[in-house]
CSV table of C-alpha atoms and ligand atoms in Angstrom, one decimal:
chain,number,residue,atom,x,y,z
A,1,UNK,CA,39.4,-35.1,-52.6
A,2,UNK,CA,36.8,-35.1,-50.9
A,3,UNK,CA,39.1,-35.1,-47.4
A,4,UNK,CA,40.6,-32.4,-49.0
A,5,UNK,CA,38.0,-30.3,-49.7
A,6,UNK,CA,36.5,-31.1,-46.6
A,7,UNK,CA,40.0,-30.5,-45.0
A,8,UNK,CA,40.1,-26.6,-46.2
A,9,UNK,CA,35.9,-26.3,-45.9
A,10,UNK,CA,37.0,-27.3,-41.8
A,11,UNK,CA,40.5,-24.7,-41.7
A,12,UNK,CA,38.0,-22.1,-44.0
A,13,UNK,CA,35.6,-22.4,-41.2
A,14,UNK,CA,38.1,-22.1,-38.3
A,15,UNK,CA,39.7,-19.3,-39.4
A,16,UNK,CA,36.2,-17.5,-40.1
A,17,UNK,CA,36.0,-19.0,-36.8
A,18,UNK,CA,39.1,-17.7,-35.5
A,19,UNK,CA,38.2,-14.0,-37.3
A,20,UNK,CA,35.6,-13.5,-35.6
A,21,UNK,CA,36.5,-14.3,-32.1
A,22,UNK,CA,39.7,-11.6,-32.3
A,23,UNK,CA,37.3,-9.2,-33.1
A,24,UNK,CA,35.3,-9.5,-30.6
A,25,UNK,CA,38.6,-9.7,-28.4
A,26,UNK,CA,40.2,-6.8,-29.3
A,27,UNK,CA,37.1,-4.5,-29.5
A,28,UNK,CA,35.7,-6.5,-26.1
A,29,UNK,CA,38.7,-8.1,-24.8
A,30,UNK,CA,36.6,-11.0,-24.8
A,31,UNK,CA,38.8,-13.0,-22.0
A,32,UNK,CA,38.5,-16.5,-20.2
A,33,UNK,CA,37.1,-16.3,-16.3
A,34,UNK,CA,37.2,-18.5,-13.0
A,35,UNK,CA,36.6,-17.2,-9.7
A,36,UNK,CA,39.5,-17.0,-7.3
A,37,UNK,CA,38.3,-15.9,-3.5
A,38,UNK,CA,40.2,-18.4,-1.6
A,39,UNK,CA,42.0,-16.7,-0.7
A,40,UNK,CA,39.7,-14.5,1.4
A,41,UNK,CA,38.2,-17.1,3.2
A,42,UNK,CA,40.6,-17.0,6.3
A,43,UNK,CA,39.5,-12.9,7.2
A,44,UNK,CA,35.4,-13.6,6.4
A,45,UNK,CA,35.3,-17.0,9.5
A,46,UNK,CA,37.0,-14.8,11.2
A,47,UNK,CA,34.9,-11.8,10.6
A,48,UNK,CA,32.0,-14.3,10.8
A,49,UNK,CA,33.4,-15.5,13.6
A,50,UNK,CA,34.2,-12.7,15.9
A,51,UNK,CA,30.2,-11.4,15.1
A,52,UNK,CA,28.4,-11.1,18.6
A,53,UNK,CA,25.1,-11.8,18.3
A,54,UNK,CA,22.3,-11.5,21.3
A,55,UNK,CA,22.5,-14.6,23.3
A,56,UNK,CA,19.1,-14.3,22.9
A,57,UNK,CA,16.1,-13.5,20.6
A,58,UNK,CA,15.0,-10.2,22.0
A,59,UNK,CA,11.1,-10.9,22.2
A,60,UNK,CA,10.9,-14.4,21.6
A,61,UNK,CA,7.5,-13.9,19.5
A,62,UNK,CA,8.6,-11.5,16.8
A,63,UNK,CA,8.9,-14.2,14.0
A,64,UNK,CA,9.4,-13.9,10.2
A,65,UNK,CA,7.6,-10.9,8.9
A,66,UNK,CA,9.2,-8.5,11.4
A,67,UNK,CA,12.4,-9.6,10.0
A,68,UNK,CA,15.8,-12.5,10.0
A,69,UNK,CA,14.5,-14.5,13.2
A,70,UNK,CA,17.7,-14.8,15.6
A,71,UNK,CA,18.2,-19.1,15.2
A,72,UNK,CA,18.3,-18.8,11.9
A,73,UNK,CA,20.6,-16.5,11.8
A,74,UNK,CA,22.6,-17.7,14.1
A,75,UNK,CA,22.3,-21.6,12.4
A,76,UNK,CA,23.3,-19.7,9.5
A,77,UNK,CA,26.6,-17.8,11.2
A,78,UNK,CA,27.6,-21.4,12.7
A,79,UNK,CA,27.1,-23.5,9.3
A,80,UNK,CA,29.9,-20.3,6.9
A,81,UNK,CA,32.9,-21.1,9.2
A,82,UNK,CA,31.8,-24.8,10.6
A,83,UNK,CA,30.6,-26.5,7.6
A,84,UNK,CA,30.1,-25.0,4.7
A,85,UNK,CA,32.8,-25.7,2.4
A,86,UNK,CA,33.2,-22.1,-0.3
A,87,UNK,CA,35.9,-24.2,-2.0
A,88,UNK,CA,33.1,-27.1,-2.9
A,89,UNK,CA,30.9,-24.1,-4.3
A,90,UNK,CA,33.6,-21.8,-6.3
A,91,UNK,CA,35.1,-25.5,-8.4
A,92,UNK,CA,31.2,-25.9,-9.0
A,93,UNK,CA,30.0,-22.5,-10.0
A,94,UNK,CA,33.5,-22.8,-12.3
A,95,UNK,CA,32.3,-26.0,-14.2
A,96,UNK,CA,31.0,-23.2,-16.3
A,97,UNK,CA,32.5,-21.8,-19.1
A,98,UNK,CA,32.5,-18.2,-18.0
A,99,UNK,CA,33.8,-14.8,-19.3
A,100,UNK,CA,34.3,-11.3,-19.4
A,101,UNK,CA,34.3,-8.8,-21.5
A,102,UNK,CA,34.2,-4.6,-22.0
A,103,UNK,CA,31.4,-3.0,-23.6
A,104,UNK,CA,31.1,0.6,-23.5
A,105,UNK,CA,33.3,1.5,-20.8
A,106,UNK,CA,31.6,-1.7,-18.2
A,107,UNK,CA,33.9,-4.9,-17.5
A,108,UNK,CA,30.7,-8.0,-17.4
A,109,UNK,CA,31.1,-11.7,-16.7
A,110,UNK,CA,28.6,-14.2,-17.7
A,111,UNK,CA,28.6,-17.7,-18.3
A,112,UNK,CA,28.6,-19.2,-21.4
A,113,UNK,CA,27.8,-22.5,-21.8
A,114,UNK,CA,27.2,-24.2,-25.5
A,115,UNK,CA,25.4,-27.1,-26.3
A,116,UNK,CA,26.6,-29.9,-28.5
A,117,UNK,CA,24.0,-29.6,-31.1
A,118,UNK,CA,24.4,-27.0,-34.1
A,119,UNK,CA,21.2,-25.8,-34.0
A,120,UNK,CA,20.9,-24.8,-30.7
A,121,UNK,CA,18.5,-21.3,-30.3
A,122,UNK,CA,20.8,-18.6,-27.6
A,123,UNK,CA,19.1,-17.6,-24.4
A,124,UNK,CA,20.1,-15.1,-21.8
A,125,UNK,CA,18.7,-15.2,-18.2
A,126,UNK,CA,18.6,-12.8,-16.7
A,127,UNK,CA,18.7,-12.8,-12.8
A,128,UNK,CA,18.0,-9.8,-9.8
A,129,UNK,CA,17.9,-8.9,-6.1
A,130,UNK,CA,19.6,-10.6,-3.5
A,131,UNK,CA,19.7,-13.0,-6.3
A,132,UNK,CA,23.6,-13.8,-8.6
A,133,UNK,CA,24.3,-15.6,-11.8
A,134,UNK,CA,24.4,-19.0,-8.8
A,135,UNK,CA,20.5,-18.9,-9.0
A,136,UNK,CA,20.6,-20.5,-12.3
A,137,UNK,CA,22.7,-23.3,-11.9
A,138,UNK,CA,20.7,-26.3,-11.2
A,139,UNK,CA,18.8,-25.0,-15.2
A,140,UNK,CA,22.6,-24.1,-16.8
A,141,UNK,CA,23.4,-27.3,-17.8
A,142,UNK,CA,20.0,-29.1,-18.0
A,143,UNK,CA,19.5,-25.6,-20.9
A,144,UNK,CA,22.2,-27.1,-23.1
A,145,UNK,CA,20.6,-30.6,-23.6
A,146,UNK,CA,19.0,-31.1,-26.3
A,147,UNK,CA,14.7,-31.9,-25.6
A,148,UNK,CA,11.8,-33.6,-27.2
A,149,UNK,CA,8.4,-32.5,-27.2
A,150,UNK,CA,5.3,-34.9,-27.5
A,151,UNK,CA,5.1,-33.0,-31.4
A,152,UNK,CA,8.6,-33.9,-32.2
A,153,UNK,CA,10.5,-31.1,-32.0
A,154,UNK,CA,14.0,-31.3,-30.9
A,155,UNK,CA,15.1,-27.5,-27.9
A,156,UNK,CA,18.6,-27.3,-27.0
A,157,UNK,CA,19.9,-24.0,-25.7
A,158,UNK,CA,22.8,-22.5,-25.6
A,159,UNK,CA,23.2,-20.5,-22.5
A,160,UNK,CA,24.1,-17.1,-21.5
A,161,UNK,CA,24.0,-15.8,-17.8
A,162,UNK,CA,25.7,-12.2,-17.0
A,163,UNK,CA,26.4,-10.4,-14.0
A,164,UNK,CA,24.1,-7.7,-13.5
A,165,UNK,CA,26.8,-4.2,-13.3
A,166,UNK,CA,27.7,-4.0,-10.0
A,167,UNK,CA,26.3,-7.3,-9.2
A,168,UNK,CA,29.6,-10.0,-7.9
A,169,UNK,CA,32.1,-9.5,-11.1
A,170,UNK,CA,30.3,-7.5,-13.2
A,171,UNK,CA,31.7,-3.6,-12.3
A,172,UNK,CA,29.8,-0.8,-10.2
A,173,UNK,CA,28.5,1.4,-13.1
A,174,UNK,CA,27.8,5.4,-13.2
A,175,UNK,CA,24.9,6.6,-10.7
A,176,UNK,CA,22.5,7.6,-13.6
A,177,UNK,CA,22.6,3.8,-14.9
A,178,UNK,CA,19.7,2.1,-16.4
A,179,UNK,CA,17.6,-0.8,-16.7
A,180,UNK,CA,17.5,0.0,-20.9
A,181,UNK,CA,21.6,1.0,-20.3
A,182,UNK,CA,21.9,-2.6,-19.4
A,183,UNK,CA,19.3,-3.9,-21.6
A,184,UNK,CA,21.9,-2.0,-24.6
A,185,UNK,CA,24.8,-3.5,-23.7
A,186,UNK,CA,23.2,-7.3,-23.3
A,187,UNK,CA,21.8,-7.1,-26.7
A,188,UNK,CA,25.9,-6.4,-27.8
A,189,UNK,CA,26.7,-8.9,-25.6
A,190,UNK,CA,24.5,-11.9,-27.4
A,191,UNK,CA,24.6,-9.8,-30.9
A,192,UNK,CA,28.1,-8.7,-31.3
A,193,UNK,CA,30.4,-10.5,-28.8
A,194,UNK,CA,29.1,-13.3,-29.4
A,195,UNK,CA,27.5,-12.8,-32.6
A,196,UNK,CA,23.8,-14.2,-32.1
A,197,UNK,CA,21.8,-12.7,-34.7
A,198,UNK,CA,18.6,-13.4,-32.5
A,199,UNK,CA,17.6,-14.8,-29.2
A,200,UNK,CA,15.7,-15.8,-26.6
A,201,UNK,CA,15.6,-14.2,-23.1
A,202,UNK,CA,14.0,-15.3,-19.6
A,203,UNK,CA,13.8,-12.1,-17.0
A,204,UNK,CA,12.9,-12.5,-13.4
A,205,UNK,CA,13.0,-9.2,-10.0
A,206,UNK,CA,15.5,-6.8,-11.9
A,207,UNK,CA,16.5,-9.3,-14.3
A,208,UNK,CA,13.1,-9.4,-16.1
A,209,UNK,CA,12.8,-5.4,-15.9
A,210,UNK,CA,15.6,-5.9,-17.9
A,211,UNK,CA,14.1,-8.7,-19.7
A,212,UNK,CA,11.4,-6.6,-20.4
A,213,UNK,CA,13.5,-3.1,-21.6
A,214,UNK,CA,15.5,-6.2,-24.2
A,215,UNK,CA,12.0,-7.7,-25.0
A,216,UNK,CA,10.4,-4.0,-25.9
A,217,UNK,CA,14.0,-1.9,-27.4
A,218,UNK,CA,15.2,-4.8,-29.8
A,219,UNK,CA,12.3,-6.5,-31.2
A,220,UNK,CA,14.7,-7.8,-34.0
A,221,UNK,CA,17.0,-9.1,-32.3
A,222,UNK,CA,14.8,-10.7,-29.0
A,223,UNK,CA,12.1,-13.0,-30.5
A,224,UNK,CA,10.9,-14.7,-28.0
A,225,UNK,CA,10.5,-14.1,-24.2
A,226,UNK,CA,9.6,-16.4,-21.0
A,227,UNK,CA,9.2,-14.2,-17.5
A,228,UNK,CA,8.3,-15.4,-14.2
A,229,UNK,CA,8.3,-11.9,-12.7
A,230,UNK,CA,7.3,-8.8,-14.2
A,231,UNK,CA,8.4,-5.0,-13.9
A,232,UNK,CA,4.7,-3.8,-13.5
A,233,UNK,CA,3.6,-3.7,-10.1
A,234,UNK,CA,1.2,-6.9,-9.6
A,235,UNK,CA,-3.0,-5.5,-9.4
A,236,UNK,CA,-4.5,-4.9,-6.2
A,237,UNK,CA,-7.4,-7.0,-4.8
A,238,UNK,CA,-9.0,-4.3,-5.6
A,239,UNK,CA,-7.8,-3.9,-9.1
A,240,UNK,CA,-8.7,-7.5,-9.9
A,241,UNK,CA,-12.0,-7.8,-8.2
A,242,UNK,CA,-12.8,-4.0,-10.7
A,243,UNK,CA,-11.5,-6.5,-13.8
A,244,UNK,CA,-14.2,-9.1,-13.2
A,245,UNK,CA,-11.4,-11.8,-12.8
A,246,UNK,CA,-12.2,-14.5,-9.8
A,247,UNK,CA,-9.1,-15.8,-8.6
A,248,UNK,CA,-8.5,-19.7,-7.3
A,249,UNK,CA,-7.5,-20.5,-4.2
A,250,UNK,CA,-4.1,-20.9,-5.4
A,251,UNK,CA,-4.1,-17.5,-7.1
A,252,UNK,CA,-5.3,-16.2,-3.9
A,253,UNK,CA,-2.6,-17.2,-2.3
A,254,UNK,CA,0.1,-16.1,-4.1
A,255,UNK,CA,-2.0,-12.3,-4.1
A,256,UNK,CA,-2.2,-12.5,-0.4
A,257,UNK,CA,1.5,-13.2,-0.5
A,258,UNK,CA,1.6,-9.8,-2.3
A,259,UNK,CA,-0.8,-7.9,0.3
A,260,UNK,CA,1.2,-8.9,3.2
A,261,UNK,CA,4.7,-7.6,0.7
A,262,UNK,CA,3.4,-4.7,-0.3
A,263,UNK,CA,2.1,-3.8,3.6
A,264,UNK,CA,5.5,-5.1,5.1
A,265,UNK,CA,7.4,-6.3,3.7
A,266,UNK,CA,8.8,-3.4,1.5
A,267,UNK,CA,11.4,-2.3,3.8
A,268,UNK,CA,14.7,-2.8,2.4
A,269,UNK,CA,12.7,-1.2,-0.9
A,270,UNK,CA,12.6,1.9,0.4
A,271,UNK,CA,16.0,1.9,2.1
A,272,UNK,CA,17.9,1.0,-1.2
A,273,UNK,CA,16.0,3.5,-3.3
A,274,UNK,CA,16.1,6.4,-1.1
A,275,UNK,CA,19.7,6.0,1.1
A,276,UNK,CA,21.9,3.1,-1.0
A,277,UNK,CA,24.7,4.3,0.3
A,278,UNK,CA,23.6,4.1,4.8
A,279,UNK,CA,23.1,0.7,4.5
A,280,UNK,CA,25.3,-0.3,1.3
A,281,UNK,CA,28.3,1.3,3.7
A,282,UNK,CA,26.7,-0.1,6.7
A,283,UNK,CA,26.9,-3.6,5.7
A,284,UNK,CA,30.4,-3.6,3.4
A,285,UNK,CA,32.6,-5.3,5.8
A,286,UNK,CA,29.7,-7.6,7.7
A,287,UNK,CA,29.2,-10.5,6.3
A,288,UNK,CA,26.8,-11.3,8.7
A,289,UNK,CA,25.0,-7.8,8.2
A,290,UNK,CA,24.1,-8.7,5.3
A,291,UNK,CA,23.6,-12.3,6.1
A,292,UNK,CA,20.5,-10.9,8.4
A,293,UNK,CA,19.6,-8.2,5.9
A,294,UNK,CA,19.3,-10.2,2.8
A,295,UNK,CA,19.4,-13.8,4.6
A,296,UNK,CA,15.4,-14.0,6.0
A,297,UNK,CA,14.6,-12.7,2.0
A,298,UNK,CA,15.6,-15.8,0.0
A,299,UNK,CA,13.3,-17.4,3.0
A,300,UNK,CA,10.2,-15.1,3.4
A,301,UNK,CA,10.3,-15.0,-0.5
A,302,UNK,CA,10.2,-18.7,-1.3
A,303,UNK,CA,8.2,-22.0,-1.1
A,304,UNK,CA,7.8,-22.9,2.4
A,305,UNK,CA,8.8,-26.2,1.5
A,306,UNK,CA,12.2,-24.8,0.1
A,307,UNK,CA,14.8,-26.6,0.0
A,308,UNK,CA,13.4,-30.0,0.5
A,309,UNK,CA,13.1,-31.6,-3.4
A,310,UNK,CA,12.5,-31.0,-6.2
A,311,UNK,CA,13.9,-27.1,-4.8
A,312,UNK,CA,17.2,-27.1,-3.9
A,313,UNK,CA,17.2,-23.6,-2.3
A,314,UNK,CA,18.8,-24.3,1.3
A,315,UNK,CA,21.4,-22.9,3.4
A,316,UNK,CA,24.0,-23.9,1.6
A,317,UNK,CA,23.0,-21.8,-1.5
A,318,UNK,CA,22.0,-19.3,0.6
A,319,UNK,CA,25.8,-18.8,2.5
A,320,UNK,CA,26.7,-19.0,-1.5
A,321,UNK,CA,24.6,-16.2,-2.6
A,322,UNK,CA,25.9,-14.1,0.7
A,323,UNK,CA,29.4,-15.2,0.0
A,324,UNK,CA,29.4,-13.7,-3.5
A,325,UNK,CA,28.1,-10.4,-2.5
A,326,UNK,CA,30.6,-10.2,0.3
A,327,UNK,CA,33.6,-11.5,-1.1
A,328,UNK,CA,33.3,-9.7,-4.4
A,329,UNK,CA,32.4,-6.4,-2.3
A,330,UNK,CA,29.4,-5.7,-4.3
A,331,UNK,CA,26.6,-5.4,-2.0
A,332,UNK,CA,27.1,-1.4,-2.0
A,333,UNK,CA,27.0,-1.5,-6.0
A,334,UNK,CA,24.1,-3.6,-5.8
A,335,UNK,CA,21.6,-2.1,-3.9
A,336,UNK,CA,21.9,1.5,-5.7
A,337,UNK,CA,20.2,-0.9,-8.6
A,338,UNK,CA,16.7,0.7,-6.7
A,339,UNK,CA,18.0,4.0,-6.9
A,340,UNK,CA,19.2,3.8,-10.4
A,341,UNK,CA,15.6,3.3,-10.8
A,342,UNK,CA,13.0,5.4,-8.8
A,343,UNK,CA,10.7,4.2,-11.6
A,344,UNK,CA,11.7,0.8,-13.1
A,345,UNK,CA,8.3,-0.9,-11.6
A,346,UNK,CA,5.2,0.9,-13.6
A,347,UNK,CA,1.9,1.2,-13.0
A,348,UNK,CA,0.7,1.5,-16.8
A,349,UNK,CA,0.1,-2.1,-18.4
A,350,UNK,CA,0.7,-1.2,-21.8
A,351,UNK,CA,1.9,-3.5,-24.8
A,352,UNK,CA,5.0,-3.1,-26.6
A,353,UNK,CA,5.6,-3.0,-30.9
A,354,UNK,CA,6.5,-6.1,-31.0
A,355,UNK,CA,6.4,-9.4,-32.4
A,356,UNK,CA,7.9,-11.9,-30.7
A,357,UNK,CA,6.0,-14.4,-28.5
A,358,UNK,CA,6.0,-13.9,-24.5
A,359,UNK,CA,5.1,-16.7,-22.2
A,360,UNK,CA,4.9,-16.4,-18.7
A,361,UNK,CA,5.0,-18.7,-15.4
A,362,UNK,CA,3.5,-17.6,-12.4
A,363,UNK,CA,5.0,-19.5,-9.3
A,364,UNK,CA,2.5,-19.7,-6.1
A,365,UNK,CA,5.0,-18.7,-3.7
A,366,UNK,CA,6.0,-16.0,-5.1
A,367,UNK,CA,6.0,-11.9,-4.1
A,368,UNK,CA,3.5,-11.1,-7.1
A,369,UNK,CA,0.2,-12.5,-8.4
A,370,UNK,CA,-0.2,-11.2,-12.1
A,371,UNK,CA,-3.3,-13.1,-13.7
A,372,UNK,CA,-3.7,-14.1,-17.4
A,373,UNK,CA,-5.1,-11.3,-18.0
A,374,UNK,CA,-2.9,-8.6,-17.1
A,375,UNK,CA,0.3,-10.4,-18.2
A,376,UNK,CA,-2.1,-10.2,-22.2
A,377,UNK,CA,-2.0,-7.0,-22.0
A,378,UNK,CA,1.9,-6.5,-22.1
A,379,UNK,CA,2.7,-8.3,-24.4
A,380,UNK,CA,2.1,-10.8,-27.5
A,381,UNK,CA,1.3,-13.9,-24.8
A,382,UNK,CA,0.9,-17.1,-26.1
A,383,UNK,CA,1.4,-19.1,-22.8
A,384,UNK,CA,0.4,-18.6,-19.2
A,385,UNK,CA,1.3,-21.5,-17.0
A,386,UNK,CA,0.7,-22.0,-12.9
A,387,UNK,CA,3.1,-23.4,-10.4
A,388,UNK,CA,2.4,-25.2,-7.0
A,389,UNK,CA,6.0,-25.1,-6.1
A,390,UNK,CA,7.8,-22.4,-5.8
A,391,UNK,CA,8.2,-18.9,-5.3
A,392,UNK,CA,10.6,-16.1,-6.4
A,393,UNK,CA,13.6,-18.3,-7.0
A,394,UNK,CA,12.8,-20.5,-9.8
A,395,UNK,CA,16.1,-21.5,-10.2
A,396,UNK,CA,16.9,-22.7,-7.4
A,397,UNK,CA,12.9,-23.4,-5.3
A,398,UNK,CA,12.0,-25.5,-8.4
A,399,UNK,CA,14.7,-26.0,-11.2
A,400,UNK,CA,12.6,-28.9,-13.5
A,401,UNK,CA,9.7,-26.4,-13.9
A,402,UNK,CA,11.7,-23.9,-14.6
A,403,UNK,CA,13.6,-25.8,-17.3
A,404,UNK,CA,10.2,-27.2,-18.5
A,405,UNK,CA,8.5,-23.9,-19.0
A,406,UNK,CA,12.5,-21.8,-20.7
A,407,UNK,CA,12.1,-24.9,-23.3
A,408,UNK,CA,8.7,-25.3,-24.4
A,409,UNK,CA,9.6,-21.3,-24.9
A,410,UNK,CA,11.7,-22.7,-28.0
A,411,UNK,CA,8.3,-24.1,-29.1
A,412,UNK,CA,8.1,-20.5,-29.7
A,413,UNK,CA,11.1,-19.5,-30.8
A,414,UNK,CA,11.3,-18.0,-34.9
A,415,UNK,CA,15.0,-16.9,-36.5
B,501,NAG,C1,41.8,-11.7,-26.0
B,501,NAG,O1,42.7,-11.2,-25.3
B,501,NAG,C2,43.0,-11.3,-23.7
B,501,NAG,C3,44.5,-10.5,-23.6
B,501,NAG,O2,44.8,-9.4,-24.3
B,501,NAG,C4,43.8,-12.6,-23.9
B,501,NAG,O3,43.4,-12.3,-22.0
B,501,NAG,C5,42.5,-13.0,-23.6
B,501,NAG,O4,42.5,-14.7,-23.3
B,501,NAG,C6,41.7,-13.0,-25.2
B,501,NAG,N1,40.1,-14.3,-24.6
B,501,NAG,C7,40.2,-14.9,-26.3
B,501,NAG,C8,39.1,-15.7,-26.2
B,501,NAG,O5,40.9,-15.3,-27.2
B,502,NAG,C1,25.7,9.8,-17.5
B,502,NAG,O1,26.6,10.0,-16.4
B,502,NAG,C2,27.4,10.3,-17.9
B,502,NAG,C3,28.5,10.3,-17.0
B,502,NAG,O2,28.3,11.0,-15.8
B,502,NAG,C4,27.5,10.9,-19.1
B,502,NAG,O3,28.7,11.1,-20.4
B,502,NAG,C5,25.9,10.7,-19.6
B,502,NAG,O4,25.5,12.4,-20.7
B,502,NAG,C6,24.6,10.6,-18.5
B,502,NAG,N1,23.5,10.6,-19.4
B,502,NAG,C7,21.9,10.9,-18.9
B,502,NAG,C8,20.8,10.1,-19.2
B,502,NAG,O5,22.0,11.6,-18.2
B,503,NAG,C1,-18.3,-6.3,-14.6
B,503,NAG,O1,-19.2,-6.7,-14.4
B,503,NAG,C2,-20.1,-5.8,-13.9
B,503,NAG,C3,-21.4,-6.7,-14.4
B,503,NAG,O2,-21.1,-7.6,-14.7
B,503,NAG,C4,-20.2,-4.7,-15.7
B,503,NAG,O3,-20.9,-4.0,-14.8
B,503,NAG,C5,-19.0,-4.5,-15.3
B,503,NAG,O4,-19.0,-3.1,-16.8
B,503,NAG,C6,-17.6,-5.5,-16.0
B,503,NAG,N1,-16.4,-4.5,-15.6
B,503,NAG,C7,-15.5,-5.1,-16.9
B,503,NAG,C8,-14.3,-4.1,-16.4
B,503,NAG,O5,-15.4,-6.6,-17.5
B,504,NAG,C1,-8.4,-14.8,0.2
B,504,NAG,O1,-7.7,-15.3,1.4
B,504,NAG,C2,-7.7,-13.9,2.5
B,504,NAG,C3,-6.6,-14.5,3.7
B,504,NAG,O2,-6.9,-16.2,3.8
B,504,NAG,C4,-9.0,-14.7,2.7
B,504,NAG,O3,-9.5,-13.5,3.3
B,504,NAG,C5,-9.9,-14.1,1.6
B,504,NAG,O4,-11.7,-14.0,1.7
B,504,NAG,C6,-9.5,-14.8,0.2
B,504,NAG,N1,-10.1,-14.1,-1.3
B,504,NAG,C7,-10.6,-15.3,-1.9
B,504,NAG,C8,-11.3,-14.6,-3.1
B,504,NAG,O5,-11.0,-16.4,-1.6
B,505,NAG,C1,22.0,-28.1,-0.1
B,505,NAG,O1,21.7,-29.0,-1.3
B,505,NAG,C2,22.4,-29.1,-2.8
B,505,NAG,C3,21.9,-29.8,-3.6
B,505,NAG,O2,20.6,-30.3,-3.3
B,505,NAG,C4,23.2,-30.5,-1.1
B,505,NAG,O3,24.2,-30.3,-2.5
B,505,NAG,C5,24.1,-29.8,-0.3
B,505,NAG,O4,24.5,-31.0,0.5
B,505,NAG,C6,22.2,-29.3,0.8
B,505,NAG,N1,22.9,-28.5,1.7
B,505,NAG,C7,22.6,-29.1,2.9
B,505,NAG,C8,23.2,-27.2,4.3
B,505,NAG,O5,22.3,-29.6,2.9
B,506,NAG,C1,10.2,-3.2,-33.9
B,506,NAG,O1,10.1,-1.5,-33.3
B,506,NAG,C2,9.5,-0.5,-34.9
B,506,NAG,C3,9.5,0.5,-33.7
B,506,NAG,O2,9.1,1.3,-32.8
B,506,NAG,C4,8.0,-1.0,-35.5
B,506,NAG,O3,7.8,-0.1,-36.2
B,506,NAG,C5,8.7,-2.4,-36.1
B,506,NAG,O4,7.3,-3.3,-36.7
B,506,NAG,C6,8.6,-3.4,-34.7
B,506,NAG,N1,9.4,-5.1,-35.5
B,506,NAG,C7,7.9,-6.0,-35.3
B,506,NAG,C8,8.9,-6.8,-35.5
B,506,NAG,O5,7.3,-6.2,-33.9
């Protein structure tokens, strides 16, 4: 009797789940996805091999502040054709459950890795430029696993990692598409396609702009937020001093990096905002060109110790990031995000209308410093942490710290 009841309960549940899945499928064309770009590799290698670089550096004294260094570019060029193994990288990314869905006419590619725990919290992780969903590869599976806090609370996640519109396997959006539009379709992804009534968010770089839109505009469904970057221009040293805030040596390291970025490091930003087609088309079919435009940033924006544990941001990771852009022909649409969001980074710090908790982690080698006093102005700040290892790509540059901080968010998550 019990067995029969249990069975019928299970079949009812299964029927309900199937019904839900088919609604999602009929409306959103939810479709399993695997990466298969292998057939493009011979052409890629040929292009990389045949790209001529100068025999020696024109100005040997020019350092990374003047752009990517020839030796580094050549080292990556050689690795790309000789030792880099796309098949292995593709297989590693295909270990994740991936799907595409069509939302408001846009094809959205995403990873959806579920925890074995029934009480797992849904979380959406949002990357930026020149990142991709690959940037979160080291943190996805650990976040699905159960972690117990010092107070005995258990936290695990159902992890969703979408590709931004116009990035890798997500389709390029209409010209006037903004980060608010992306936030809206991601809220649909979480609530209607995947059926999560509430969820947590994490954002970095442009992903932090999307995450911040979600945090401000969807206050009933977004119930906790973790940021490592904010869509607010970091304060200048003068502004910080005027607010009577004294920086620690570590904070000053970050502030100096921001000063450098805003004086001699943001040429790409102006270019991609003003003339996205120039750079986007110039490098459209040039893998080594994309490497020269992007590759240096992975080094310059990261911890100087990048590639040594706990960082996994080494040459392989850089080549995978750029291979994904090149092979999906999405470099052009990726740079357009700057042109589509000319006011994506704000200057006025204001509190949004939400009571959802916000957590912030400052990585010392990131490009901007947001002191705690500033972060508290733009959200319901419940935790502010500083890490002395890691930079702009925390998911690759210091995965253990990012995992720890996203887990901490679970302690504040309220349905
Ligand atoms: C949804 O439907 C498409 C075809 O219409 C099919 O290819 C896909 O496998 C289905 N997805 C799921 C999750 O059932
Ligand atoms: C953006 O463009 C689409 C189609 O071109 C149009 O329907 C829509 O109204 C535009 N939105 C805004 C905010 O201009
Ligand atoms: C900073 O400190 C000075 C001197 O104590 C004070 O006059 C000023 O109002 C303070 N500024 C802020 C923003 O708190
Ligand atoms: C911050 O670092 C710069 C460059 O090393 C130095 O000139 C400046 O005095 C430092 N400022 C503070 C407040 O420590
Ligand atoms: C880069 O790091 C990954 C992960 O730690 C490792 O498997 C790979 O061998 C490394 N690649 C290089 C070129 O050192
Ligand atoms: C959400 O935003 C609306 C509109 O701004 C506001 O009325 C409401 O109080 C907010 N809810 C929460 C839970 O913050």
